[in-house]
Amino acid sequence: MIYFAPHAVGTDACAAYFEALDGEACLGVCRLRLDGNRADVFELTLTGGDAGIGEGLLRAAYHYAANKGAYWGVCSAKADKAVTARLRFESRNGVLENDIPTLLTGTCGGFDKTP
């Protein structure tokens, strides 16, 4: 079973990071920066090509951010489209963003499951 482990850092450069763990194996990591009501996932690294792992990391990060008072979600990380398509990001001036409640809502197959 995959576990999305949160790790609070609490610096201006990085508020927290999240690891996707399958037992002891790390399947991916994302790093989150908080600035007022804005939450920016500025790094997303996957060890494999599983977009579902990336989606889980993004959801864990934005859920954490919402619990810290953030409302607006941004993904400035260089992420694969197969990952970002799984959340309801809108591209504004080349930046993927939306309000966190919308990002955390589900989709019913509105994405291509095969990259």
PDB file of C-alpha atoms in Angstrom:
ATOM      1  CA  MET A   1       0.000   0.000   0.000  1.00  0.00           C
ATOM      2  CA  ILE A   2       1.324   3.439  -0.893  1.00  0.00           C
ATOM      3  CA  TYR A   3       1.586   5.975   1.906  1.00  0.00           C
ATOM      4  CA  PHE A   4       2.037   9.703   1.287  1.00  0.00           C
ATOM      5  CA  ALA A   5       4.231  10.715   4.222  1.00  0.00           C
ATOM      6  CA  PRO A   6       4.261  14.395   5.207  1.00  0.00           C
ATOM      7  CA  HIS A   7       7.401  16.033   6.581  1.00  0.00           C
ATOM      8  CA  ALA A   8       7.118  19.564   7.973  1.00  0.00           C
ATOM      9  CA  VAL A   9      10.159  21.728   7.273  1.00  0.00           C
ATOM     10  CA  GLY A  10       8.861  25.163   8.238  1.00  0.00           C
ATOM     11  CA  THR A  11      11.303  27.430   6.385  1.00  0.00           C
ATOM     12  CA  ASP A  12      10.526  30.240   3.935  1.00  0.00           C
ATOM     13  CA  ALA A  13      12.047  28.168   1.144  1.00  0.00           C
ATOM     14  CA  CYS A  14       9.977  25.045   1.893  1.00  0.00           C
ATOM     15  CA  ALA A  15       7.092  24.538   4.297  1.00  0.00           C
ATOM     16  CA  ALA A  16       6.856  20.764   3.862  1.00  0.00           C
ATOM     17  CA  TYR A  17       7.695  17.874   1.615  1.00  0.00           C
ATOM     18  CA  PHE A  18       5.869  14.634   0.924  1.00  0.00           C
ATOM     19  CA  GLU A  19       7.166  11.195   0.035  1.00  0.00           C
ATOM     20  CA  ALA A  20       5.222   8.468  -1.723  1.00  0.00           C
ATOM     21  CA  LEU A  21       6.333   5.309   0.072  1.00  0.00           C
ATOM     22  CA  ASP A  22       5.632   1.699  -0.806  1.00  0.00           C
ATOM     23  CA  GLY A  23       7.105   0.012   2.241  1.00  0.00           C
ATOM     24  CA  GLU A  24      10.672   1.325   2.343  1.00  0.00           C
ATOM     25  CA  ALA A  25      10.773   2.227  -1.362  1.00  0.00           C
ATOM     26  CA  CYS A  26      10.371   5.917  -2.228  1.00  0.00           C
ATOM     27  CA  LEU A  27       8.277   6.319  -5.392  1.00  0.00           C
ATOM     28  CA  GLY A  28       8.320  10.111  -5.508  1.00  0.00           C
ATOM     29  CA  VAL A  29       8.700  13.371  -3.628  1.00  0.00           C
ATOM     30  CA  CYS A  30       7.108  16.803  -3.850  1.00  0.00           C
ATOM     31  CA  ARG A  31       8.030  20.027  -2.078  1.00  0.00           C
ATOM     32  CA  LEU A  32       5.585  22.715  -1.013  1.00  0.00           C
ATOM     33  CA  ARG A  33       6.039  26.421  -0.304  1.00  0.00           C
ATOM     34  CA  LEU A  34       3.372  28.433   1.547  1.00  0.00           C
ATOM     35  CA  ASP A  35       3.010  32.194   1.135  1.00  0.00           C
ATOM     36  CA  GLY A  36      -0.086  33.552   2.843  1.00  0.00           C
ATOM     37  CA  ASN A  37      -3.079  31.911   1.210  1.00  0.00           C
ATOM     38  CA  ARG A  38      -0.985  30.604  -1.714  1.00  0.00           C
ATOM     39  CA  ALA A  39       0.451  27.067  -1.844  1.00  0.00           C
ATOM     40  CA  ASP A  40       3.065  26.317  -4.499  1.00  0.00           C
ATOM     41  CA  VAL A  41       4.285  22.811  -5.300  1.00  0.00           C
ATOM     42  CA  PHE A  42       7.667  23.856  -6.655  1.00  0.00           C
ATOM     43  CA  GLU A  43       9.241  20.424  -7.038  1.00  0.00           C
ATOM     44  CA  LEU A  44       7.784  17.072  -8.080  1.00  0.00           C
ATOM     45  CA  THR A  45      10.008  14.065  -8.707  1.00  0.00           C
ATOM     46  CA  LEU A  46       8.787  10.574  -9.573  1.00  0.00           C
ATOM     47  CA  THR A  47      11.068   7.537  -9.658  1.00  0.00           C
ATOM     48  CA  GLY A  48       8.743   5.793 -12.125  1.00  0.00           C
ATOM     49  CA  GLY A  49       6.279   6.961 -14.723  1.00  0.00           C
ATOM     50  CA  ASP A  50       3.130   6.437 -12.648  1.00  0.00           C
ATOM     51  CA  ALA A  51       0.978   9.575 -12.957  1.00  0.00           C
ATOM     52  CA  GLY A  52      -1.235   8.292 -10.130  1.00  0.00           C
ATOM     53  CA  ILE A  53       1.684   8.619  -7.694  1.00  0.00           C
ATOM     54  CA  GLY A  54       2.214  12.213  -8.809  1.00  0.00           C
ATOM     55  CA  GLU A  55      -1.482  12.927  -8.390  1.00  0.00           C
ATOM     56  CA  GLY A  56      -1.399  11.514  -4.866  1.00  0.00           C
ATOM     57  CA  LEU A  57       1.589  13.673  -3.957  1.00  0.00           C
ATOM     58  CA  LEU A  58      -0.107  16.817  -5.288  1.00  0.00           C
ATOM     59  CA  ARG A  59      -3.322  16.019  -3.430  1.00  0.00           C
ATOM     60  CA  ALA A  60      -1.413  15.375  -0.179  1.00  0.00           C
ATOM     61  CA  ALA A  61       0.429  18.696  -0.544  1.00  0.00           C
ATOM     62  CA  TYR A  62      -2.687  20.766  -1.286  1.00  0.00           C
ATOM     63  CA  HIS A  63      -4.656  19.077   1.498  1.00  0.00           C
ATOM     64  CA  TYR A  64      -1.843  19.916   3.922  1.00  0.00           C
ATOM     65  CA  ALA A  65      -1.777  23.499   2.618  1.00  0.00           C
ATOM     66  CA  ALA A  66      -5.532  23.894   3.038  1.00  0.00           C
ATOM     67  CA  ASN A  67      -5.212  22.778   6.661  1.00  0.00           C
ATOM     68  CA  LYS A  68      -2.598  25.539   7.091  1.00  0.00           C
ATOM     69  CA  GLY A  69      -5.000  28.199   5.753  1.00  0.00           C
ATOM     70  CA  ALA A  70      -4.000  28.285   2.076  1.00  0.00           C
ATOM     71  CA  TYR A  71      -6.730  28.725  -0.521  1.00  0.00           C
ATOM     72  CA  TRP A  72      -4.900  29.086  -3.853  1.00  0.00           C
ATOM     73  CA  GLY A  73      -2.893  26.220  -5.341  1.00  0.00           C
ATOM     74  CA  VAL A  74      -0.048  26.659  -7.815  1.00  0.00           C
ATOM     75  CA  CYS A  75       2.156  24.044  -9.456  1.00  0.00           C
ATOM     76  CA  SER A  76       5.386  25.687 -10.597  1.00  0.00           C
ATOM     77  CA  ALA A  77       7.168  22.308 -10.661  1.00  0.00           C
ATOM     78  CA  LYS A  78       8.139  20.889 -14.022  1.00  0.00           C
ATOM     79  CA  ALA A  79       5.554  18.124 -13.938  1.00  0.00           C
ATOM     80  CA  ASP A  80       4.434  15.711 -16.627  1.00  0.00           C
ATOM     81  CA  LYS A  81       1.096  16.633 -18.228  1.00  0.00           C
ATOM     82  CA  ALA A  82      -0.172  13.148 -17.387  1.00  0.00           C
ATOM     83  CA  VAL A  83       0.143  14.139 -13.705  1.00  0.00           C
ATOM     84  CA  THR A  84      -1.225  17.689 -13.820  1.00  0.00           C
ATOM     85  CA  ALA A  85      -4.146  16.664 -16.049  1.00  0.00           C
ATOM     86  CA  ARG A  86      -5.495  14.634 -13.126  1.00  0.00           C
ATOM     87  CA  LEU A  87      -6.274  17.789 -11.155  1.00  0.00           C
ATOM     88  CA  ARG A  88      -8.320  20.742 -12.335  1.00  0.00           C
ATOM     89  CA  PHE A  89      -5.505  23.186 -12.950  1.00  0.00           C
ATOM     90  CA  GLU A  90      -6.054  26.166 -15.197  1.00  0.00           C
ATOM     91  CA  SER A  91      -3.144  27.671 -17.081  1.00  0.00           C
ATOM     92  CA  ARG A  92      -2.876  31.409 -16.488  1.00  0.00           C
ATOM     93  CA  ASN A  93       0.077  33.119 -18.156  1.00  0.00           C
ATOM     94  CA  GLY A  94       1.809  29.737 -18.368  1.00  0.00           C
ATOM     95  CA  VAL A  95       1.303  28.949 -14.664  1.00  0.00           C
ATOM     96  CA  LEU A  96      -0.841  26.009 -13.525  1.00  0.00           C
ATOM     97  CA  GLU A  97      -3.148  27.167 -10.734  1.00  0.00           C
ATOM     98  CA  ASN A  98      -6.643  27.080  -9.260  1.00  0.00           C
ATOM     99  CA  ASP A  99      -8.363  27.282  -5.910  1.00  0.00           C
ATOM    100  CA  ILE A 100      -7.541  24.324  -3.682  1.00  0.00           C
ATOM    101  CA  PRO A 101     -11.149  23.125  -3.218  1.00  0.00           C
ATOM    102  CA  THR A 102     -11.437  22.777  -6.997  1.00  0.00           C
ATOM    103  CA  LEU A 103      -8.043  21.066  -7.262  1.00  0.00           C
ATOM    104  CA  LEU A 104      -9.054  18.504  -4.647  1.00  0.00           C
ATOM    105  CA  THR A 105     -12.377  17.607  -6.265  1.00  0.00           C
ATOM    106  CA  GLY A 106     -12.381  14.374  -8.196  1.00  0.00           C
ATOM    107  CA  THR A 107     -12.731  13.758 -11.873  1.00  0.00           C
ATOM    108  CA  CYS A 108     -14.655  10.943 -13.467  1.00  0.00           C
ATOM    109  CA  GLY A 109     -12.244   9.800 -16.130  1.00  0.00           C
ATOM    110  CA  GLY A 110     -11.701  13.322 -17.468  1.00  0.00           C
ATOM    111  CA  PHE A 111      -8.042  12.525 -18.147  1.00  0.00           C
ATOM    112  CA  ASP A 112      -6.177  10.139 -20.364  1.00  0.00           C
ATOM    113  CA  LYS A 113      -4.933   7.336 -18.089  1.00  0.00           C
ATOM    114  CA  THR A 114      -2.153   6.355 -20.467  1.00  0.00           C
ATOM    115  CA  PRO A 115       0.618   8.893 -20.994  1.00  0.00           C
TER     116      PRO A 115
END
